[in-house]
PDB file of C-alpha atoms and ligand atoms in Angstrom:
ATOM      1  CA  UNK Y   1       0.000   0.000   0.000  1.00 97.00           C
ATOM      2  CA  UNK Y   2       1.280   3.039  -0.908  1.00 98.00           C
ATOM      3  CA  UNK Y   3       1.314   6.158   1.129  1.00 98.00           C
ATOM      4  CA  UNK Y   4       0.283   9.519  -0.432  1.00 98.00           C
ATOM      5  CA  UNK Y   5       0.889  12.580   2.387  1.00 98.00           C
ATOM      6  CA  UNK Y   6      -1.341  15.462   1.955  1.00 98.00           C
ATOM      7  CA  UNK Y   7       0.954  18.486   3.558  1.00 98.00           C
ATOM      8  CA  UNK Y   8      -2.140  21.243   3.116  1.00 97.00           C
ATOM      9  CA  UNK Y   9      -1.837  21.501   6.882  1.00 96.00           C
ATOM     10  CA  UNK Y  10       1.729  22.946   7.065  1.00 97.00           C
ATOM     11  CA  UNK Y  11       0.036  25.678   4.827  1.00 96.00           C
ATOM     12  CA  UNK Y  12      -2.801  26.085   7.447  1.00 95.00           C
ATOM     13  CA  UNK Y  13      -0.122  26.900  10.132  1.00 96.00           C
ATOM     14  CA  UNK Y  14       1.598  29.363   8.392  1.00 96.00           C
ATOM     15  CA  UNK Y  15      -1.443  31.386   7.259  1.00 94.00           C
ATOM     16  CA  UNK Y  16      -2.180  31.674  10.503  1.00 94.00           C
ATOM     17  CA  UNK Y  17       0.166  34.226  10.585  1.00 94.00           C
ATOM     18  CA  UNK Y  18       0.543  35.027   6.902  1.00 93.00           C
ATOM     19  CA  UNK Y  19       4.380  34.355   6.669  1.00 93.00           C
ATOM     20  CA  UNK Y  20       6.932  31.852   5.420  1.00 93.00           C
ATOM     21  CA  UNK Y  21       7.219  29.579   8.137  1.00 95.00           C
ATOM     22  CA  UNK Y  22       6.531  26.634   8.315  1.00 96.00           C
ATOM     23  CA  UNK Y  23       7.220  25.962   4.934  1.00 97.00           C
ATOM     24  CA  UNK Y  24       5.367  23.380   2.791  1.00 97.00           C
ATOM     25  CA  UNK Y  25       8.745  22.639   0.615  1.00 97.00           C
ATOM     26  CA  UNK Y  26      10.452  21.416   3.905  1.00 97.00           C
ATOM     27  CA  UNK Y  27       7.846  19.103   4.841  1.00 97.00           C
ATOM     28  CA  UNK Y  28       8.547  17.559   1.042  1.00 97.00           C
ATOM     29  CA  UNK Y  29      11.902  16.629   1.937  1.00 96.00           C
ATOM     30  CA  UNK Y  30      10.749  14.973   5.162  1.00 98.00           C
ATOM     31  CA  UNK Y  31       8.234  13.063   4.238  1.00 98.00           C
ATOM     32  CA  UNK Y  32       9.662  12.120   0.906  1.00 98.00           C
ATOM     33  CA  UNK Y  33      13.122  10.823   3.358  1.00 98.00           C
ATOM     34  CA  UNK Y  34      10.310   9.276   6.049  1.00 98.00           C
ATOM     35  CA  UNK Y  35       8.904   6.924   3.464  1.00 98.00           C
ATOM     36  CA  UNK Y  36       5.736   8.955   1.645  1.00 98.00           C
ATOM     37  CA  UNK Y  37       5.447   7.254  -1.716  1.00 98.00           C
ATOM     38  CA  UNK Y  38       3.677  10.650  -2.847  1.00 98.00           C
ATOM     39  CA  UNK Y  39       3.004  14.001  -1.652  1.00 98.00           C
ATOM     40  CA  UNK Y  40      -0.030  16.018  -2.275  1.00 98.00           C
ATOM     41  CA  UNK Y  41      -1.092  19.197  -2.259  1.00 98.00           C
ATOM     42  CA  UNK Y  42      -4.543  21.347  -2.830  1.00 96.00           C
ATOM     43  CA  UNK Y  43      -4.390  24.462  -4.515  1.00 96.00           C
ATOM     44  CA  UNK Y  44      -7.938  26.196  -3.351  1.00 92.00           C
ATOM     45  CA  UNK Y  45      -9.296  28.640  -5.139  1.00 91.00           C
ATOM     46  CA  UNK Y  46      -9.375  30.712  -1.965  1.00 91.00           C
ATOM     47  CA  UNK Y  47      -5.713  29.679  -1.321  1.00 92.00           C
ATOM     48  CA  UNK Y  48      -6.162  29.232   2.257  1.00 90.00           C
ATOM     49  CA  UNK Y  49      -3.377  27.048   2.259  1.00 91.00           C
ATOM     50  CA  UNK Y  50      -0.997  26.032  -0.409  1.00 95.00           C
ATOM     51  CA  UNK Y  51       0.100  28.839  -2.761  1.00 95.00           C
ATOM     52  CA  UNK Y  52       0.877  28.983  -6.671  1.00 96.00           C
ATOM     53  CA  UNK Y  53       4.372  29.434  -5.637  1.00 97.00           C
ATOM     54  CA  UNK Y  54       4.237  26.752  -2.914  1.00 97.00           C
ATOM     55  CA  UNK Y  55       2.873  23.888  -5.978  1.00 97.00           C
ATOM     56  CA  UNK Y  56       5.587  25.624  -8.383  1.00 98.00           C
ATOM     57  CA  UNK Y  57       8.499  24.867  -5.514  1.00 97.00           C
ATOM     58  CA  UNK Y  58       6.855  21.335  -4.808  1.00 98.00           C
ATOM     59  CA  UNK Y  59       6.221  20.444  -8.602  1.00 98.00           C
ATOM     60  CA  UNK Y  60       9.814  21.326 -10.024  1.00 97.00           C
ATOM     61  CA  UNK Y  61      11.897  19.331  -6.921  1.00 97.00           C
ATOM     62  CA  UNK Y  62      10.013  16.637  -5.126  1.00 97.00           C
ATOM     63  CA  UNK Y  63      11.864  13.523  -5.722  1.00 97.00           C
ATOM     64  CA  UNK Y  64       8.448  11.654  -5.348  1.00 98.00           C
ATOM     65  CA  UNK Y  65       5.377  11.834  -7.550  1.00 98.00           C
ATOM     66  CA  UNK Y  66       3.293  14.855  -6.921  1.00 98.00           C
ATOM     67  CA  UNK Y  67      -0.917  14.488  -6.473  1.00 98.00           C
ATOM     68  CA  UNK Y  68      -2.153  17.878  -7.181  1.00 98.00           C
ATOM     69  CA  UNK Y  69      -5.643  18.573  -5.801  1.00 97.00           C
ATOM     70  CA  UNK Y  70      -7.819  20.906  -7.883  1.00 96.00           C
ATOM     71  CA  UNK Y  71     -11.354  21.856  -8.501  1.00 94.00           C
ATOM     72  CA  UNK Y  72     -13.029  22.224 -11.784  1.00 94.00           C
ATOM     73  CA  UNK Y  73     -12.480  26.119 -12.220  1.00 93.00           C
ATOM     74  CA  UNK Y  74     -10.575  26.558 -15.833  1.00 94.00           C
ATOM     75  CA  UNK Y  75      -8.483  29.390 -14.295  1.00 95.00           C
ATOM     76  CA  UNK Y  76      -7.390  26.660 -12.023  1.00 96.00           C
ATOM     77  CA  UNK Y  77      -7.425  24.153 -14.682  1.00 97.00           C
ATOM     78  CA  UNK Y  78      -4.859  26.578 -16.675  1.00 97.00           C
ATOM     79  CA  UNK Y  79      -2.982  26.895 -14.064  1.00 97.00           C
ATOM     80  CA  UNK Y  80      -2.391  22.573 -13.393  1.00 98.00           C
ATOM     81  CA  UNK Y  81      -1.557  22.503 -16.918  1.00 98.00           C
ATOM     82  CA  UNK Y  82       1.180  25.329 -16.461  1.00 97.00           C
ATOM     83  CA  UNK Y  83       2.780  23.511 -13.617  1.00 97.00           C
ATOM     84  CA  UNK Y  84       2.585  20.204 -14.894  1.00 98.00           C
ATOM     85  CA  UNK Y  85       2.490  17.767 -11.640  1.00 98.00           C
ATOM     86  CA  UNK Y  86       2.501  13.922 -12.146  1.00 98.00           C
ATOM     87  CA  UNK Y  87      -1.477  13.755 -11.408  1.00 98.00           C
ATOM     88  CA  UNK Y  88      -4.231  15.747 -10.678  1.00 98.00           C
ATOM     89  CA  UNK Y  89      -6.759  14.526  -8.499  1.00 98.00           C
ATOM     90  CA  UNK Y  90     -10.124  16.584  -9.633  1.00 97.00           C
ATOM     91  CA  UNK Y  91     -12.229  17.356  -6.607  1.00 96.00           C
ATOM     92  CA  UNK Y  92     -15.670  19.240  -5.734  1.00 92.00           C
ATOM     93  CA  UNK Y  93     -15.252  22.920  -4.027  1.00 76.00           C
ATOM     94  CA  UNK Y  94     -16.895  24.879  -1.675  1.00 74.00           C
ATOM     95  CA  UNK Y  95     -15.462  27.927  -0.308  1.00 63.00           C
ATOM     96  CA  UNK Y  96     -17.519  27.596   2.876  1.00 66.00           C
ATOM     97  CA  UNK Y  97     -16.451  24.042   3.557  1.00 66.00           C
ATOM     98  CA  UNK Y  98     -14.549  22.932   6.125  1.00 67.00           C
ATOM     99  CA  UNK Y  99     -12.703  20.131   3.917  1.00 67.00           C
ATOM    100  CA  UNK Y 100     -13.629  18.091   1.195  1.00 67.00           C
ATOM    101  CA  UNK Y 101     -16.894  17.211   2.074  1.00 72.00           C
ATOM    102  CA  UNK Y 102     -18.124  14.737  -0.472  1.00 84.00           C
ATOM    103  CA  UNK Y 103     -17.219  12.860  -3.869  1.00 92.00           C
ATOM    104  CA  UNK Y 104     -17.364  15.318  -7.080  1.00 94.00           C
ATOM    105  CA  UNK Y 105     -20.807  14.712  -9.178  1.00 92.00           C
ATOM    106  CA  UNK Y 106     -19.427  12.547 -12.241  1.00 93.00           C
ATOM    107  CA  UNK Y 107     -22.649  12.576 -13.388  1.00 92.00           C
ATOM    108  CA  UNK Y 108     -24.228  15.679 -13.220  1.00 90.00           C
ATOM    109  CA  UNK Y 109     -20.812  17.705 -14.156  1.00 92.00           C
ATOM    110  CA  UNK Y 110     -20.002  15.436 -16.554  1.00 92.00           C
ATOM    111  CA  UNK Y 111     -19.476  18.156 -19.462  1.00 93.00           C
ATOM    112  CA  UNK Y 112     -17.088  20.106 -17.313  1.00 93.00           C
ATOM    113  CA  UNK Y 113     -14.980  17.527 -15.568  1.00 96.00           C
ATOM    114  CA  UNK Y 114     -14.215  15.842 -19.348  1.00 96.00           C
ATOM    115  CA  UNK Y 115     -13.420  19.744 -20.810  1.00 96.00           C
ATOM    116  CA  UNK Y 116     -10.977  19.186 -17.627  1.00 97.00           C
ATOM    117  CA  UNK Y 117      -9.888  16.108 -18.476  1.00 97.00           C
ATOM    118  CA  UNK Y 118      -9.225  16.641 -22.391  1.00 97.00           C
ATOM    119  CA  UNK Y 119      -7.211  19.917 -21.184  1.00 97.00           C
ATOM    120  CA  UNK Y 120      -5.301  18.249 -18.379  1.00 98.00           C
ATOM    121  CA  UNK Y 121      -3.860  15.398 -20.494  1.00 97.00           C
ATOM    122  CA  UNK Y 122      -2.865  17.298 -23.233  1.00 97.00           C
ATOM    123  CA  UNK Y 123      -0.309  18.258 -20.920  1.00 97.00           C
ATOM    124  CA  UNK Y 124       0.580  14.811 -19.991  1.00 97.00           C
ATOM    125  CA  UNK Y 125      -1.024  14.957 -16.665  1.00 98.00           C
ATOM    126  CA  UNK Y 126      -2.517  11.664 -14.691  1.00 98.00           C
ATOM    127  CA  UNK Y 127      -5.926  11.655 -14.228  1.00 98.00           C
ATOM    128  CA  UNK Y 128      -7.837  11.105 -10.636  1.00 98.00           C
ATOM    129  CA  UNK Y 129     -11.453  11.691 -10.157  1.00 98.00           C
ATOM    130  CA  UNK Y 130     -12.289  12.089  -5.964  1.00 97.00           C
ATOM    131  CA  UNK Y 131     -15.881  10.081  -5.918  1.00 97.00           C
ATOM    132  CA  UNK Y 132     -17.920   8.753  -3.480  1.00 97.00           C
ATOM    133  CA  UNK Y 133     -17.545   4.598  -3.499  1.00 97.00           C
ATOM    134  CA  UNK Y 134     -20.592   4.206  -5.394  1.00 97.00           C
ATOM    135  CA  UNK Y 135     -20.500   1.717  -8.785  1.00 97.00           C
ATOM    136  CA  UNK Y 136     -22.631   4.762 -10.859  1.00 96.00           C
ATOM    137  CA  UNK Y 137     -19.565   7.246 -10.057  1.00 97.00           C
ATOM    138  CA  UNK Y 138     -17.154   4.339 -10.980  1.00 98.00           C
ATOM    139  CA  UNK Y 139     -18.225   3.596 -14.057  1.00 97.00           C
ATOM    140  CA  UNK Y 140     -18.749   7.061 -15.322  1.00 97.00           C
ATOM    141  CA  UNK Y 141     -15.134   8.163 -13.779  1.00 97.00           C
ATOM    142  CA  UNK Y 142     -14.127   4.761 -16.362  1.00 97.00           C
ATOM    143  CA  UNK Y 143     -16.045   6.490 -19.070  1.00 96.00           C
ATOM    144  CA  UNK Y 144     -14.790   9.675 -18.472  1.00 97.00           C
ATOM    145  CA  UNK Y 145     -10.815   8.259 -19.187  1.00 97.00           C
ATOM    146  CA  UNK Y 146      -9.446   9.135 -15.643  1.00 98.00           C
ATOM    147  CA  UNK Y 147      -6.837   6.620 -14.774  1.00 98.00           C
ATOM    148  CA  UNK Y 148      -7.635   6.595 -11.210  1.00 98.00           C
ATOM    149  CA  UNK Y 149     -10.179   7.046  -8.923  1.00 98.00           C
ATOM    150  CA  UNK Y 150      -9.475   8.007  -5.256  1.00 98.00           C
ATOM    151  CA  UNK Y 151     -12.505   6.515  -2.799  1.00 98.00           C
ATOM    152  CA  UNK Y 152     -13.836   9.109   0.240  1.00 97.00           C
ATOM    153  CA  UNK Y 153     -13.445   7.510   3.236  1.00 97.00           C
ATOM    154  CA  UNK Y 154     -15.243   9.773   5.252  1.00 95.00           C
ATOM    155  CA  UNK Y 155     -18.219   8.354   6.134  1.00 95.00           C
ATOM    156  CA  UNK Y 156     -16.160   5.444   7.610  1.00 97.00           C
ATOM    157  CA  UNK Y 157     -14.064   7.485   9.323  1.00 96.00           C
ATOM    158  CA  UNK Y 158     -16.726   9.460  10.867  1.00 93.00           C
ATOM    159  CA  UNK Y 159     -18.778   6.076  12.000  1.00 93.00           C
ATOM    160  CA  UNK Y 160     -15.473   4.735  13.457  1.00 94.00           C
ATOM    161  CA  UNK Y 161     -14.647   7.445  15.195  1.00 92.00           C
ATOM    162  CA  UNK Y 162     -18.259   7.547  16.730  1.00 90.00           C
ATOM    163  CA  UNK Y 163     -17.558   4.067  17.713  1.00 90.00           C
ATOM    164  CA  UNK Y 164     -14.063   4.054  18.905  1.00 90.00           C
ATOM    165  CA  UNK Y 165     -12.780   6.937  19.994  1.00 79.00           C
ATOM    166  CA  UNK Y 166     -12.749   8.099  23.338  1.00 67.00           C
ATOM    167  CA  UNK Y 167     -11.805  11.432  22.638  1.00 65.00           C
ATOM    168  CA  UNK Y 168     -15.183  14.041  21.901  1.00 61.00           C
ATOM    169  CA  UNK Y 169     -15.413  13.908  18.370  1.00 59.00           C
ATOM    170  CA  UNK Y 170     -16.853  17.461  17.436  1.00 58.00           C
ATOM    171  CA  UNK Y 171     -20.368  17.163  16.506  1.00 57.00           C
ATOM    172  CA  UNK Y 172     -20.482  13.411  15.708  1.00 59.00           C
ATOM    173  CA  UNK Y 173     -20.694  12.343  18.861  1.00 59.00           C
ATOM    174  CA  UNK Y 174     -23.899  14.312  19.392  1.00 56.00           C
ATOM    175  CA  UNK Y 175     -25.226  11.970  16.594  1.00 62.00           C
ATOM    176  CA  UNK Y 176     -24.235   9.336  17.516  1.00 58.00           C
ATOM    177  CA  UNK Y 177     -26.156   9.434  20.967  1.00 66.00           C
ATOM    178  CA  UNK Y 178     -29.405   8.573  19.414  1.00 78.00           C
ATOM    179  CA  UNK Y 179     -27.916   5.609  18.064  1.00 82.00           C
ATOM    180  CA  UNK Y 180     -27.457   2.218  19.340  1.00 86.00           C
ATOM    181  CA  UNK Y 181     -23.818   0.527  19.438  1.00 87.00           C
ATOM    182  CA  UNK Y 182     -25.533  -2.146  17.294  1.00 91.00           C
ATOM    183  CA  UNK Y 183     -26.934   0.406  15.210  1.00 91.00           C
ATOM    184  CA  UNK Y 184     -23.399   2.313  15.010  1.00 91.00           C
ATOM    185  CA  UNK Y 185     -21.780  -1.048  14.167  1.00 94.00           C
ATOM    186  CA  UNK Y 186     -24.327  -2.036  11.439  1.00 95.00           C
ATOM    187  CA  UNK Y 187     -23.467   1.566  10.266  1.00 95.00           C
ATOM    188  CA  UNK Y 188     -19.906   0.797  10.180  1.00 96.00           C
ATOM    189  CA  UNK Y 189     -19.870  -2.193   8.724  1.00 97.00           C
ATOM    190  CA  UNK Y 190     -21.556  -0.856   5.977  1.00 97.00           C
ATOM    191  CA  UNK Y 191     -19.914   1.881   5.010  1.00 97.00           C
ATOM    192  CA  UNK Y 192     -16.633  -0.482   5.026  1.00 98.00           C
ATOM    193  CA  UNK Y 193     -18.489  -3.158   2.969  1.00 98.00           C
ATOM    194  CA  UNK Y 194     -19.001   0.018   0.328  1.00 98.00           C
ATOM    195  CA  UNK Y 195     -15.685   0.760   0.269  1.00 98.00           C
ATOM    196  CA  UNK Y 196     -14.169  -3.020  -0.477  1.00 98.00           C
ATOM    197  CA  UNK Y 197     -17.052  -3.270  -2.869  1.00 98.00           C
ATOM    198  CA  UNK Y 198     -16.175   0.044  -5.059  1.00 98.00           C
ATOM    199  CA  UNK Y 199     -12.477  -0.601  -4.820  1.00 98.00           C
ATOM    200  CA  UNK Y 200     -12.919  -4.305  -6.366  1.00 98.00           C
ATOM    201  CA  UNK Y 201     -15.249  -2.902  -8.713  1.00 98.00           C
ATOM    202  CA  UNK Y 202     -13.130  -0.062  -9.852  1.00 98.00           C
ATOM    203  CA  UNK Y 203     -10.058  -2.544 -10.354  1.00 98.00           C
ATOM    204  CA  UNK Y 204     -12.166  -4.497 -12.115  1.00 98.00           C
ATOM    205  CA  UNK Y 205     -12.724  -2.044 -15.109  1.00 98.00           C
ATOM    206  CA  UNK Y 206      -9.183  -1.231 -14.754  1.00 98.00           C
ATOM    207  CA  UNK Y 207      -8.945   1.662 -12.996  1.00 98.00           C
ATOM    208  CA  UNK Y 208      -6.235   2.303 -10.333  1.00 98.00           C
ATOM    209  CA  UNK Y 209      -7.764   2.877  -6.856  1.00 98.00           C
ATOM    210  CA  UNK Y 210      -6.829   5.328  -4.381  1.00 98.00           C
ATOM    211  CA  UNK Y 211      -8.657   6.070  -1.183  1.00 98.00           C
ATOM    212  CA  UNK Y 212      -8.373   8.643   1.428  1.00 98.00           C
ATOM    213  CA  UNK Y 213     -10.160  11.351   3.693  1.00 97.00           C
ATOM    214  CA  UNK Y 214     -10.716  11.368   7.643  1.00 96.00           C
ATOM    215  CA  UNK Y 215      -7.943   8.005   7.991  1.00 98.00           C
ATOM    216  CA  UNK Y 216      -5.796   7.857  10.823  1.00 97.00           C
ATOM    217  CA  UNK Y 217      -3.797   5.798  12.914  1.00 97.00           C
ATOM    218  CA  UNK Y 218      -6.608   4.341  14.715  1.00 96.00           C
ATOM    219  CA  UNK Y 219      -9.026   3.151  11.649  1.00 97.00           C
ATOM    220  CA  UNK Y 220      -6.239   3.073   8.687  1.00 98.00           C
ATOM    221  CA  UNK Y 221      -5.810  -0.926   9.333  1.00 98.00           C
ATOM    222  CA  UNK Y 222      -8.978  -2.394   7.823  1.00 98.00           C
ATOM    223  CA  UNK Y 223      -8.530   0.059   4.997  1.00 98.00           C
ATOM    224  CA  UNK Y 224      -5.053  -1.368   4.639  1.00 98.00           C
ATOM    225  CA  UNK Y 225      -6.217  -4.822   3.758  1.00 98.00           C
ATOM    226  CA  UNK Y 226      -8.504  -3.964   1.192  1.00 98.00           C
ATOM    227  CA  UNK Y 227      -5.919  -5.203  -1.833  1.00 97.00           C
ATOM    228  CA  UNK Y 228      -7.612  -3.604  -4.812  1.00 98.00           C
ATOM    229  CA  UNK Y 229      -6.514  -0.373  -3.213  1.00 98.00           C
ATOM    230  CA  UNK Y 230      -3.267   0.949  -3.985  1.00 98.00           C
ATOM    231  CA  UNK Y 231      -2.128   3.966  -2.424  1.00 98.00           C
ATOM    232  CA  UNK Y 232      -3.984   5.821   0.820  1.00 98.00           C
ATOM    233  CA  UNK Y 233      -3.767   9.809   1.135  1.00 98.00           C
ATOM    234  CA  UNK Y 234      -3.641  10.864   4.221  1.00 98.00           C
ATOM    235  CA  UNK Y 235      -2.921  14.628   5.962  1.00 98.00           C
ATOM    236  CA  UNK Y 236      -5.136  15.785   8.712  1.00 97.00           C
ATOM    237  CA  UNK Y 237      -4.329  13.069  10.964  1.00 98.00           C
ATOM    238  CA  UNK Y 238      -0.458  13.079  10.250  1.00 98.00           C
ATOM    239  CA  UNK Y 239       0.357  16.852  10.526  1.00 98.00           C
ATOM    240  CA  UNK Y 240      -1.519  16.735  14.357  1.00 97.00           C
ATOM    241  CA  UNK Y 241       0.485  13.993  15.232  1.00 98.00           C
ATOM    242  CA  UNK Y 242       3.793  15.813  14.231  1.00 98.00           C
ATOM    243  CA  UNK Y 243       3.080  18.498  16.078  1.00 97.00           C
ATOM    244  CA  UNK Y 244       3.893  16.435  19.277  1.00 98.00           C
ATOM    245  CA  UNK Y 245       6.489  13.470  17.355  1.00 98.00           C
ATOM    246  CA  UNK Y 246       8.073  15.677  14.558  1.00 98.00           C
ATOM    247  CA  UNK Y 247       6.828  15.017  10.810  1.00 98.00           C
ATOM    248  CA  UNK Y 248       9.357  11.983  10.409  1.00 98.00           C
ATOM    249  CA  UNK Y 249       8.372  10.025  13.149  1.00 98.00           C
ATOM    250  CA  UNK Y 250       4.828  10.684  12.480  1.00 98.00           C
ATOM    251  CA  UNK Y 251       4.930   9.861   8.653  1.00 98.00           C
ATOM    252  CA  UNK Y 252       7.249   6.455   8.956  1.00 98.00           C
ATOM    253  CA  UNK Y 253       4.523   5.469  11.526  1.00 98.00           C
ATOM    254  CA  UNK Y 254       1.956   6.046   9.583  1.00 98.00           C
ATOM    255  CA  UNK Y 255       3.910   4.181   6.562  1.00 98.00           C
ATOM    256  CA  UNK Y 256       4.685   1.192   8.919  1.00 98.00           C
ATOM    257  CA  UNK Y 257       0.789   1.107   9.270  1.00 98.00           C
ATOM    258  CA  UNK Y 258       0.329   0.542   5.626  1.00 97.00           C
ATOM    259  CA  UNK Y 259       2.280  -2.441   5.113  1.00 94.00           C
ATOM    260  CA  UNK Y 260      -0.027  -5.135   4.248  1.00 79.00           C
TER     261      UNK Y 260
HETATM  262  N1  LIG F 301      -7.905  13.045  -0.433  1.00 85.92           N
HETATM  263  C1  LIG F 301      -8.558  14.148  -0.867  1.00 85.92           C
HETATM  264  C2  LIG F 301      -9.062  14.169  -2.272  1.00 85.92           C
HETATM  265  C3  LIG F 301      -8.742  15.268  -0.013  1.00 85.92           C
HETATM  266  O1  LIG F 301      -9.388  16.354  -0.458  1.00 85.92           O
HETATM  267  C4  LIG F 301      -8.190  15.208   1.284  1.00 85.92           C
HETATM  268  C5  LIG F 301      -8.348  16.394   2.200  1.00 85.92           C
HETATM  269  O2  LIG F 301      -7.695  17.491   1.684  1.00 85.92           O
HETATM  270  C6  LIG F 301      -7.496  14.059   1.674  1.00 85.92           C
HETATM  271  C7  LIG F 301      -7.394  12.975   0.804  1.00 85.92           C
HETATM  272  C8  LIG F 301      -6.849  13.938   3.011  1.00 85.92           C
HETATM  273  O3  LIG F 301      -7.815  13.957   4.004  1.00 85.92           O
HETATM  274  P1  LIG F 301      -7.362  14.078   5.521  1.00 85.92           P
HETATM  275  O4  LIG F 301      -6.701  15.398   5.659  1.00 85.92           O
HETATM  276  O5  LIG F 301      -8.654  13.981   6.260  1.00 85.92           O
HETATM  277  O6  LIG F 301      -6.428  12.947   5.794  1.00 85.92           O
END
């Protein structure tokens, strides 16, 4: 399993001051020595994180592939073609949101993501479509001609860490009161069986299968041993735990959790 590490948050913490430190390029070189197969980076439109001149930086010396997150804006769009990264993972947008909150509507966008698509691989660049594991955003993600498609894990994460966590989990623990642990674990189970079930389906068209959003050290394992997945993205979860380990500790750890 490959590990993909999604250094937005180093972004987050400098904004919070508005000035050059920490720098995103730094944590390249760390996680890239700590064992991240990948790194990747989201350039928002509102650029409340990583910068054009952060993705530039990252782009022309990252010994490792990079996974550029965009939406389907064409300024953006001009701008991934400009910089050229190994992939682009399209995603939905909302300036409001918090994070990526869902999987971007194959269906109902399909016009605009394959003007995207057509664009971005005229300039050589992989495609990955970020899609709820359903089998109607599979197989229009296959018909669309993206190489990959990267599986939210969310709503698994979320249910897990209703289920397991003994920290207060923001507001889904307030949810989760009015359900039963057999309910919760009915829940769970679901949601996992929807993810094995879209990954083997995906591989089964061809596609290559990435998955990722809300994983962390606690519910990464039965992720792990889904084997029609191929590489996990992971950044939230990391970036708190190097604030207390450092960035290398907390990245090989994280990579010595995704050895099958
Ligand atoms: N994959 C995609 C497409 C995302 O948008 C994000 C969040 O930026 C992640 C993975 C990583 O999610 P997290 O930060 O919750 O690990």
């Amino acid at each position: 399993m490959n590990l993909g590490v999604n250094i937005d948050h180093i972004g987050v913490l400098r904004e919070a001051r508005k000035i050059n430190d920490p720098d995103p390029l730094m944590a390249l070189a760390i996680c890239a020595q700590s064992g991240a197969d990948q790194i990747t980076i989201h350039l928002r439109e509102d650029r409340r994180h990583i910068h054009d001149d952060d993705a530039y930086r990252i782009i022309t010396t990252s010994p490792i592939p990079v996974n550029l997150e965009c939406a389907i804006e064409p300024s953006i769009i001009e701008i991934v073609c400009a910089l050229r990264p190994h992939r682009a993972t399209l995603v939905p947008e909302k300036r409001q949101e918090v994070t990526t909150e869902g999987g971007l509507d194959v269906i109902g966008h399909h016009n605009f993501i394959l003007d995207a698509i057509k664009q971005l691989k005229q300039h050589e660049i992989e495609i990955s479509l970020f899609i709820d594991p359903t089998r109607e955003a599979i197989e229009a993600s296959e018909r669309l001609g993206a190489e990959w498609v990267e599986l939210h894990t969310g709503t698994y994460a979320n249910l897990y860490a209703m289920r397991y966590s003994a920290l207060p989990h923001s507001h889904h623990s307030i949810e989760a009161l009015n359900l039963s642990r057999n309910e919760l674990d009915n829940l769970l189970e679901n949601a996992y069986g929807t993810i094995v079930d879209a990954a083997n389906y995906a591989r089964s068209l061809g596609l290559k299968v990435a998955a990722g959003h809300g994983l962390n050290y606690q519910n990464v394992t039965p992720i792990v041993s889904i084997d029609t997945i191929e590489e996990l993205n992971i950044g939230q979860s990391i970036v708190a735990r190097s604030v207390f380990t450092g960035l290398a500790t907390a990245v090989s750890d994280m990579k010595a959790l995704c050895q099958r």
